[in-house]
Amino acid sequence: MDDSLVTVETGFIDGMGQLADYWGYNKVVGWIYGLLYLQDGSLSLESVAEELQVSKGNISINIREAERLGMVKKVWKKGDRKDYYEAEPNLWQVIRRITRERQKKEFDFAMETIKTGLDGLELLESNTQQVRFARKRLNQMSSFLKSTNTIISGLLSLETLKGAAVQACPVRSRLPGRTSD
Amino acid sequence: MDDSLVTVETGFIDGMGQLADYWGYNKVVGWIYGLLYLQDGSLSLESVAEELQVSKGNISINIREAERLGMVKKVWKKGDRKDYYEAEPNLWQVIRRITRERQKKEFDFAMETIKTGLDGLELLESNTQQVRFARKRLNQMSSFLKSTNTIISGLLSLETLKGAAVQACPVRSRLPGRTSD
DNA sequence: TAGAGTGTTTAGAAAGTACTAAACATTAGA
DNA sequence: TCTAATGTTTAGTACTTTCTAAACACTCTA
């Protein structure tokens, strides 16, 4: 194996680790993806551990997470008991799945929080300025969340990014007969 | 102060903490925003610390972060030496600023990583299948990042979410004469 | 210029997270 | 059924982050 190629790969793998960390995942998830993304074919769990110089147990846990996130998939070779993994090469699929999961979790959680709050406010016998203000704010947040959720779901429903001319949308919205939400 | 209102507020504040944590920020940043978002007016740093039952030092650090993120702003009262803070009520402004910062950081970093990689590959005298494959993958990721960056920048350039009919875009992309990127 | 009021910084404790080595479980084949 | 190959789980350690209390710095006014 060419030494300089390894240097390049290492830099890239490291970068993927940084991004994973930035998104709140374990850096090893990023390393695994980076390593496999550059691989024309699959690698066994053990090779991944060796290449990344990380314990087998650590890879076992993080490769499962990567699989769960749709970043890698398991493949088998006939007559070989090892598990092999390869990267999902379609980056839009990867981002889409991760973002979808996050979006759903966060949106549902936030809406639940707001609903609980509004219900609590309804039950109060007092109707002070304070209470009315809180109600107003919760309603504002609720409708904001609904709008963003619609937009993000729309984006995430695209099969590919081709033609997703989001930049054009604001223009479209200013056309006669289509001016507001 | 109504006890039940406090209960409702506490639930909401807690929820904001969870969301902040989920986005990779300190939960106290979320608490501060939640508290101020429900406040019709401003609160001093010290009141914030008391309400949230968190040390003054902790609030000092996290309220500065919230300010940096555009979630709260400092206001002053004549003849009062305290700093007062109020929440930015426009949620789109908040999200936009936070997302913009993250997007820029991540995009620049990823592009830099890829560029370094491609430059490194250029310098190799060998031109094996491995090297060609790595080059191909780095180029794929590069163009993917450019596309997403365009889309996200487009979204973030909107002053308001009104009319951002992103859901309509895929339809638009299937119109005759506008079928591919 | 002493003292009170206010926000910031810091040292160290506490809490939380991630990692490894080793034990464990499962399967396949001898 | 024994052994080797493989992946998973776990106990304990190391590392990282977060938090508080206290020291500090600044500013205003008496």
Short mmCIF file of C-alpha atoms (C1' of nucleotides) in Angstrom, two decimals:
data_model
loop_
_atom_site.label_atom_id
_atom_site.label_comp_id
_atom_site.label_asym_id
_atom_site.label_seq_id
_atom_site.Cartn_x
_atom_site.Cartn_y
_atom_site.Cartn_z
CA MET A 1 0.00 0.00 0.00
CA ASP A 2 1.29 3.41 -1.01
CA ASP A 3 2.41 5.42 1.97
CA SER A 4 1.32 8.77 0.60
CA LEU A 5 -2.12 7.43 -0.25
CA VAL A 6 -2.42 6.38 3.35
CA THR A 7 -1.53 9.89 4.44
CA VAL A 8 -4.24 11.36 2.25
CA GLU A 9 -6.78 8.82 3.44
CA THR A 10 -5.91 9.46 7.06
CA GLY A 11 -6.50 13.18 6.61
CA PHE A 12 -9.88 12.56 5.06
CA ILE A 13 -10.90 10.00 7.68
CA ASP A 14 -9.95 12.42 10.39
CA GLY A 15 -12.08 15.09 8.79
CA MET A 16 -15.07 12.78 8.75
CA GLY A 17 -14.47 12.19 12.45
CA GLN A 18 -14.59 15.91 13.11
CA LEU A 19 -17.86 16.23 11.24
CA ALA A 20 -19.42 13.32 13.08
CA ASP A 21 -18.40 14.89 16.36
CA TYR A 22 -19.86 18.19 15.24
CA TRP A 23 -23.17 16.49 14.54
CA GLY A 24 -23.18 14.96 18.00
CA TYR A 25 -22.10 11.45 17.06
CA ASN A 26 -19.03 9.56 18.16
CA LYS A 27 -15.99 10.47 16.07
CA VAL A 28 -15.37 6.79 15.41
CA VAL A 29 -18.64 6.66 13.47
CA GLY A 30 -17.15 9.28 11.16
CA TRP A 31 -13.82 7.47 10.94
CA ILE A 32 -15.57 4.27 9.92
CA TYR A 33 -17.56 6.03 7.24
CA GLY A 34 -14.48 7.86 5.96
CA LEU A 35 -12.46 4.68 5.73
CA LEU A 36 -15.17 2.74 3.93
CA TYR A 37 -16.13 5.65 1.68
CA LEU A 38 -12.65 5.54 0.16
CA GLN A 39 -12.73 1.77 -0.19
CA ASP A 40 -13.63 0.20 -3.51
CA GLY A 41 -15.26 -2.79 -1.85
CA SER A 42 -15.92 -3.90 1.69
CA LEU A 43 -13.84 -4.43 4.81
CA SER A 44 -14.30 -6.82 7.72
CA LEU A 45 -14.97 -5.50 11.21
CA GLU A 46 -11.51 -6.63 12.22
CA SER A 47 -9.77 -4.86 9.32
CA VAL A 48 -11.65 -1.71 10.18
CA ALA A 49 -10.42 -1.99 13.77
CA GLU A 50 -6.85 -2.54 12.58
CA GLU A 51 -6.88 0.25 10.03
CA LEU A 52 -8.28 2.74 12.51
CA GLN A 53 -6.22 1.40 15.41
CA VAL A 54 -9.21 1.22 17.67
CA SER A 55 -10.36 -1.75 19.74
CA LYS A 56 -12.66 -4.33 18.21
CA GLY A 57 -15.29 -3.65 20.90
CA ASN A 58 -15.32 0.03 20.08
CA ILE A 59 -15.76 -0.69 16.37
CA SER A 60 -18.47 -3.21 17.14
CA ILE A 61 -20.54 -0.55 18.90
CA ASN A 62 -19.88 2.31 16.51
CA ILE A 63 -20.27 0.35 13.30
CA ARG A 64 -23.70 -0.70 14.51
CA GLU A 65 -24.54 2.97 15.04
CA ALA A 66 -23.24 3.78 11.55
CA GLU A 67 -25.43 1.03 10.19
CA ARG A 68 -28.44 2.31 12.09
CA LEU A 69 -27.84 5.74 10.57
CA GLY A 70 -27.71 4.24 7.08
CA MET A 71 -24.07 5.21 6.58
CA VAL A 72 -22.77 1.69 6.04
CA LYS A 73 -24.26 -1.66 5.29
CA LYS A 74 -23.29 -5.18 6.14
CA VAL A 75 -22.47 -7.58 3.34
CA TRP A 76 -21.45 -11.21 3.41
CA LYS A 77 -19.04 -13.31 1.46
CA LYS A 78 -19.80 -16.96 0.78
CA GLY A 79 -17.88 -19.36 2.95
CA ASP A 80 -16.55 -16.57 5.15
CA ARG A 81 -17.85 -16.14 8.67
CA LYS A 82 -16.75 -12.55 8.94
CA ASP A 83 -19.12 -9.59 8.63
CA TYR A 84 -18.05 -7.16 5.92
CA TYR A 85 -19.12 -3.55 5.66
CA GLU A 86 -19.28 -1.03 2.86
CA ALA A 87 -20.15 2.65 2.79
CA GLU A 88 -23.42 3.98 1.40
CA PRO A 89 -21.98 6.03 -1.47
CA ASN A 90 -25.08 8.18 -1.96
CA LEU A 91 -24.47 11.10 0.34
CA TRP A 92 -27.95 12.50 -0.04
CA GLN A 93 -29.38 9.21 1.26
CA VAL A 94 -27.10 9.43 4.26
CA ILE A 95 -27.88 13.05 5.11
CA ARG A 96 -31.55 12.54 4.45
CA ARG A 97 -31.86 9.65 6.83
CA ILE A 98 -29.89 11.29 9.59
CA THR A 99 -31.71 14.60 9.26
CA ARG A 100 -35.08 12.89 9.09
CA GLU A 101 -34.46 11.10 12.34
CA ARG A 102 -33.29 14.23 14.09
CA GLN A 103 -36.08 16.35 12.68
CA LYS A 104 -38.75 13.93 13.72
CA LYS A 105 -37.39 13.50 17.22
CA GLU A 106 -36.94 17.21 17.80
CA PHE A 107 -40.20 18.31 16.24
CA ASP A 108 -42.28 15.77 18.13
CA PHE A 109 -40.55 16.60 21.37
CA ALA A 110 -40.93 20.35 20.95
CA MET A 111 -44.59 20.09 19.97
CA GLU A 112 -45.27 17.85 22.93
CA THR A 113 -43.58 20.33 25.27
CA ILE A 114 -45.63 23.20 23.89
CA LYS A 115 -48.88 21.28 23.98
CA THR A 116 -48.30 20.32 27.59
CA GLY A 117 -47.62 23.97 28.35
CA LEU A 118 -50.74 25.25 26.61
CA ASP A 119 -52.89 22.62 28.30
CA GLY A 120 -51.43 23.65 31.65
CA LEU A 121 -52.24 27.28 30.94
CA GLU A 122 -55.83 26.43 30.04
CA LEU A 123 -56.37 24.88 33.44
CA LEU A 124 -55.35 28.00 35.34
CA GLU A 125 -58.30 29.87 36.77
CA SER A 126 -56.33 33.12 36.73
CA ASN A 127 -56.02 34.97 33.43
CA THR A 128 -53.37 37.57 34.18
CA GLN A 129 -51.30 39.47 31.63
CA GLN A 130 -48.48 37.00 32.43
CA VAL A 131 -50.63 34.03 31.54
CA ARG A 132 -51.94 35.60 28.36
CA PHE A 133 -48.40 36.47 27.34
CA ALA A 134 -47.12 32.94 27.92
CA ARG A 135 -50.01 31.58 25.88
CA LYS A 136 -49.21 33.94 23.04
CA ARG A 137 -45.57 32.91 22.99
CA LEU A 138 -46.32 29.21 23.05
CA ASN A 139 -48.69 29.65 20.15
CA GLN A 140 -46.09 31.60 18.18
CA MET A 141 -43.54 28.88 18.68
CA SER A 142 -46.02 26.20 17.77
CA SER A 143 -46.86 27.74 14.42
CA PHE A 144 -43.21 28.44 13.65
CA LEU A 145 -42.39 24.82 14.27
CA LYS A 146 -45.18 23.67 12.01
CA SER A 147 -43.88 25.84 9.16
CA THR A 148 -40.30 24.70 9.45
CA ASN A 149 -41.41 21.12 9.75
CA THR A 150 -43.33 21.42 6.50
CA ILE A 151 -40.36 22.92 4.71
CA ILE A 152 -37.86 20.40 6.00
CA SER A 153 -40.16 17.46 5.33
CA GLY A 154 -40.58 18.77 1.81
CA LEU A 155 -36.85 18.90 1.27
CA LEU A 156 -36.33 15.49 2.78
CA SER A 157 -38.98 13.93 0.58
CA LEU A 158 -36.86 14.60 -2.49
CA GLU A 159 -35.33 11.46 -3.93
CA THR A 160 -32.36 13.41 -5.21
CA LEU A 161 -31.12 16.94 -4.86
CA LYS A 162 -31.20 17.43 -8.61
CA GLY A 163 -33.59 20.23 -9.41
CA ALA A 164 -34.20 21.19 -5.81
CA ALA A 165 -33.91 24.81 -6.77
CA VAL A 166 -34.67 26.15 -3.37
CA GLN A 167 -33.04 29.41 -4.28
CA ALA A 168 -35.77 29.95 -6.81
CA CYS A 169 -38.56 29.51 -4.31
CA PRO A 170 -38.59 32.97 -2.77
CA VAL A 171 -38.93 34.37 -6.26
CA ARG A 172 -41.78 32.01 -6.96
CA SER A 173 -43.54 33.13 -3.83
CA ARG A 174 -43.56 36.69 -5.09
CA LEU A 175 -45.35 35.82 -8.31
CA PRO A 176 -48.82 37.31 -8.63
CA GLY A 177 -51.44 35.10 -7.06
CA ARG A 178 -49.04 33.36 -4.70
CA THR A 179 -47.87 35.95 -2.25
CA SER A 180 -48.24 34.59 1.23
CA ASP A 181 -48.44 31.48 3.28
CA MET B 1 -46.46 34.79 41.19
CA ASP B 2 -48.89 32.00 40.39
CA ASP B 3 -47.55 28.63 41.36
CA SER B 4 -49.14 26.74 38.47
CA LEU B 5 -47.79 29.24 35.98
CA VAL B 6 -44.35 28.53 37.38
CA THR B 7 -44.92 24.83 36.82
CA VAL B 8 -45.85 25.41 33.20
CA GLU B 9 -42.89 27.71 32.65
CA THR B 10 -40.52 25.24 34.23
CA GLY B 11 -41.69 22.51 31.87
CA PHE B 12 -41.16 24.72 28.86
CA ILE B 13 -37.75 25.94 30.04
CA ASP B 14 -36.69 22.37 30.58
CA GLY B 15 -37.77 21.50 27.06
CA MET B 16 -35.67 24.32 25.65
CA GLY B 17 -32.74 22.93 27.60
CA GLN B 18 -33.21 19.56 25.99
CA LEU B 19 -33.30 21.07 22.54
CA ALA B 20 -30.15 23.12 23.17
CA ASP B 21 -28.40 19.99 24.36
CA TYR B 22 -29.57 18.16 21.27
CA TRP B 23 -28.05 20.86 19.08
CA GLY B 24 -24.74 20.54 20.88
CA TYR B 25 -25.02 23.59 23.11
CA ASN B 26 -25.05 23.78 26.87
CA LYS B 27 -28.50 23.11 28.29
CA VAL B 28 -28.28 26.33 30.29
CA VAL B 29 -28.27 28.29 27.02
CA GLY B 30 -31.65 26.74 26.31
CA TRP B 31 -32.91 27.39 29.83
CA ILE B 32 -31.99 31.05 29.55
CA TYR B 33 -33.76 31.38 26.24
CA GLY B 34 -36.83 29.56 27.52
CA LEU B 35 -37.05 31.74 30.61
CA LEU B 36 -36.68 34.99 28.68
CA TYR B 37 -38.93 33.88 25.83
CA LEU B 38 -41.84 33.68 28.26
CA GLN B 39 -40.98 37.00 29.84
CA ASP B 40 -42.83 40.11 28.76
CA GLY B 41 -39.80 42.33 29.34
CA SER B 42 -36.24 41.81 30.45
CA LEU B 43 -34.50 40.18 33.40
CA SER B 44 -31.17 40.96 35.03
CA LEU B 45 -28.37 38.44 34.99
CA GLU B 46 -28.85 37.93 38.69
CA SER B 47 -32.59 37.28 38.40
CA VAL B 48 -31.91 34.78 35.65
CA ALA B 49 -29.45 33.00 37.93
CA GLU B 50 -31.98 32.97 40.76
CA GLU B 51 -34.90 31.82 38.65
CA LEU B 52 -32.90 29.00 37.10
CA GLN B 53 -31.11 28.15 40.36
CA VAL B 54 -27.74 28.15 38.69
CA SER B 55 -24.61 30.00 39.78
CA LYS B 56 -24.01 33.54 38.58
CA GLY B 57 -20.74 32.49 36.94
CA ASN B 58 -22.46 29.80 34.95
CA ILE B 59 -25.12 32.24 33.76
CA SER B 60 -22.46 34.78 32.88
CA ILE B 61 -20.79 32.35 30.52
CA ASN B 62 -23.90 30.86 28.98
CA ILE B 63 -25.80 34.10 28.56
CA ARG B 64 -22.84 35.42 26.57
CA GLU B 65 -23.08 32.35 24.36
CA ALA B 66 -26.82 32.90 23.94
CA GLU B 67 -26.09 36.49 22.98
CA ARG B 68 -23.45 35.40 20.48
CA LEU B 69 -25.99 33.06 18.93
CA GLY B 70 -28.49 35.89 18.61
CA MET B 71 -30.94 34.27 21.01
CA VAL B 72 -30.99 37.08 23.55
CA LYS B 73 -29.90 40.66 23.63
CA LYS B 74 -28.66 42.94 26.34
CA VAL B 75 -30.66 46.01 27.24
CA TRP B 76 -30.02 48.74 29.78
CA LYS B 77 -32.20 50.69 32.14
CA LYS B 78 -31.32 54.28 32.96
CA GLY B 79 -29.78 54.73 36.37
CA ASP B 80 -29.39 50.99 36.85
CA ARG B 81 -25.99 49.39 36.72
CA LYS B 82 -27.31 45.89 36.06
CA ASP B 83 -27.31 44.25 32.64
CA TYR B 84 -30.76 43.19 31.53
CA TYR B 85 -31.52 40.61 28.89
CA GLU B 86 -34.49 39.83 26.71
CA ALA B 87 -35.19 37.02 24.24
CA GLU B 88 -35.17 37.52 20.50
CA PRO B 89 -38.82 36.71 19.80
CA ASN B 90 -38.36 36.03 16.08
CA LEU B 91 -37.62 32.34 15.97
CA TRP B 92 -36.66 32.35 12.32
CA GLN B 93 -33.94 34.90 13.07
CA VAL B 94 -32.62 32.67 15.83
CA ILE B 95 -32.60 29.48 13.78
CA ARG B 96 -31.21 31.27 10.77
CA ARG B 97 -28.26 32.67 12.63
CA ILE B 98 -27.40 29.44 14.39
CA THR B 99 -27.76 27.35 11.25
CA ARG B 100 -25.77 29.82 9.21
CA GLU B 101 -22.86 29.65 11.60
CA ARG B 102 -22.89 25.87 11.68
CA GLN B 103 -23.32 25.55 7.94
CA LYS B 104 -20.45 27.89 7.19
CA LYS B 105 -18.11 26.23 9.66
CA GLU B 106 -18.92 22.73 8.50
CA PHE B 107 -18.95 23.48 4.80
CA ASP B 108 -15.64 25.34 4.87
CA PHE B 109 -14.05 22.64 6.94
CA ALA B 110 -15.29 19.80 4.75
CA MET B 111 -14.25 21.55 1.54
CA GLU B 112 -10.82 22.24 2.98
CA THR B 113 -10.43 18.59 3.96
CA ILE B 114 -11.41 17.44 0.49
CA LYS B 115 -9.23 19.95 -1.27
CA THR B 116 -6.23 18.91 0.81
CA GLY B 117 -6.98 15.31 -0.09
CA LEU B 118 -7.29 15.95 -3.80
CA ASP B 119 -4.09 18.00 -3.81
CA GLY B 120 -2.32 15.18 -2.03
CA LEU B 121 -3.56 12.68 -4.60
CA GLU B 122 -2.32 14.89 -7.46
CA LEU B 123 1.18 14.78 -6.08
CA LEU B 124 1.36 10.97 -6.09
CA GLU B 125 3.43 9.61 -8.94
CA SER B 126 1.50 6.34 -8.84
CA ASN B 127 -1.90 6.22 -10.51
CA THR B 128 -3.31 2.93 -9.30
CA GLN B 129 -6.96 1.91 -9.27
CA GLN B 130 -6.96 2.79 -5.56
CA VAL B 131 -5.79 6.32 -6.24
CA ARG B 132 -8.24 6.85 -9.05
CA PHE B 133 -11.05 5.55 -6.85
CA ALA B 134 -10.17 7.87 -3.98
CA ARG B 135 -10.07 10.80 -6.38
CA LYS B 136 -13.49 9.90 -7.73
CA ARG B 137 -15.00 9.71 -4.26
CA LEU B 138 -13.51 13.00 -3.14
CA ASN B 139 -14.90 14.66 -6.24
CA GLN B 140 -18.33 13.18 -5.61
CA MET B 141 -18.38 14.48 -2.08
CA SER B 142 -17.16 17.86 -3.19
CA SER B 143 -19.96 18.36 -5.66
CA PHE B 144 -22.55 17.07 -3.22
CA LEU B 145 -21.40 19.59 -0.65
CA LYS B 146 -21.59 22.40 -3.16
CA SER B 147 -25.19 21.50 -4.01
CA THR B 148 -26.37 21.29 -0.45
CA ASN B 149 -24.55 24.48 0.39
CA THR B 150 -26.40 26.28 -2.39
CA ILE B 151 -29.74 24.99 -1.19
CA ILE B 152 -29.15 25.79 2.44
CA SER B 153 -27.76 29.23 1.68
CA GLY B 154 -30.84 29.87 -0.42
CA LEU B 155 -33.12 28.96 2.43
CA LEU B 156 -31.15 30.97 4.93
CA SER B 157 -31.22 34.04 2.74
CA LEU B 158 -34.99 34.29 3.18
CA GLU B 159 -36.00 37.13 5.45
CA THR B 160 -39.06 35.24 6.58
CA LEU B 161 -40.40 31.75 6.09
CA LYS B 162 -43.61 33.08 4.59
CA GLY B 163 -43.97 31.76 1.07
CA ALA B 164 -40.96 29.48 1.28
CA ALA B 165 -42.95 26.80 -0.48
CA VAL B 166 -40.19 24.29 -0.58
CA GLN B 167 -42.71 21.51 -0.90
CA ALA B 168 -43.60 22.88 -4.30
CA CYS B 169 -40.06 22.68 -5.58
CA PRO B 170 -39.90 19.02 -6.53
CA VAL B 171 -42.99 19.55 -8.62
CA ARG B 172 -41.40 22.54 -10.25
CA SER B 173 -38.32 20.50 -11.08
CA ARG B 174 -40.44 18.06 -13.05
CA LEU B 175 -41.90 20.70 -15.29
CA PRO B 176 -40.88 20.43 -18.95
CA GLY B 177 -37.72 22.34 -19.68
CA ARG B 178 -36.46 22.18 -16.08
CA THR B 179 -35.60 18.58 -15.44
CA SER B 180 -32.08 18.41 -14.12
CA ASP B 181 -29.46 20.24 -12.14
"C1'" DT C 1 -10.40 56.43 48.60
"C1'" DA C 2 -13.35 53.09 51.00
"C1'" DG C 3 -17.12 50.29 50.23
"C1'" DA C 4 -20.97 48.36 47.88
"C1'" DG C 5 -22.82 46.49 43.67
"C1'" DT C 6 -22.12 44.07 39.62
"C1'" DG C 7 -20.17 40.90 36.11
"C1'" DT C 8 -16.01 37.76 34.94
"C1'" DT C 9 -12.53 34.43 35.63
"C1'" DT C 10 -10.58 30.47 37.76
"C1'" DA C 11 -9.33 26.30 40.54
"C1'" DG C 12 -10.87 22.28 41.77
"C1'" DA C 13 -14.71 19.01 42.47
"C1'" DA C 14 -18.35 16.36 40.38
"C1'" DA C 15 -20.57 14.24 36.70
"C1'" DG C 16 -20.68 12.29 32.34
"C1'" DT C 17 -18.59 9.97 28.24
"C1'" DA C 18 -15.62 7.07 25.70
"C1'" DC C 19 -12.15 3.57 25.44
"C1'" DT C 20 -9.68 -0.74 26.15
"C1'" DA C 21 -8.76 -5.34 27.63
"C1'" DA C 22 -10.72 -9.19 28.87
"C1'" DA C 23 -14.56 -12.15 29.63
"C1'" DC C 24 -18.35 -13.97 27.29
"C1'" DA C 25 -21.49 -15.98 23.66
"C1'" DT C 26 -22.20 -18.11 19.39
"C1'" DT C 27 -21.15 -20.75 15.45
"C1'" DA C 28 -18.59 -23.86 12.38
"C1'" DG C 29 -15.84 -27.45 11.50
"C1'" DA C 30 -12.56 -31.14 12.97
"C1'" DT D 1 -17.50 -32.43 21.84
"C1'" DC D 2 -13.38 -29.67 21.53
"C1'" DT D 3 -11.18 -25.79 19.41
"C1'" DA D 4 -10.79 -21.79 16.67
"C1'" DA D 5 -12.92 -17.81 14.73
"C1'" DT D 6 -15.72 -14.15 15.24
"C1'" DG D 7 -18.64 -10.51 17.22
"C1'" DT D 8 -20.69 -8.50 21.76
"C1'" DT D 9 -20.83 -7.05 26.40
"C1'" DT D 10 -18.80 -5.37 30.54
"C1'" DA D 11 -15.88 -3.54 34.35
"C1'" DG D 12 -12.84 -0.37 35.24
"C1'" DT D 13 -9.89 3.45 33.79
"C1'" DA D 14 -8.96 7.69 31.54
"C1'" DC D 15 -10.51 11.64 29.58
"C1'" DT D 16 -13.66 15.57 28.97
"C1'" DT D 17 -17.09 18.67 30.27
"C1'" DT D 18 -19.70 21.21 33.41
"C1'" DC D 19 -20.50 23.33 37.64
"C1'" DT D 20 -19.88 26.02 41.84
"C1'" DA D 21 -17.68 28.93 45.20
"C1'" DA D 22 -14.57 32.13 45.73
"C1'" DA D 23 -11.31 35.39 44.15
"C1'" DC D 24 -10.97 39.08 41.15
"C1'" DA D 25 -11.78 43.37 38.44
"C1'" DC D 26 -14.32 47.24 37.45
"C1'" DT D 27 -17.27 51.21 38.40
"C1'" DC D 28 -20.02 54.24 40.86
"C1'" DT D 29 -20.98 57.08 44.86
"C1'" DA D 30 -20.43 58.65 49.46
#
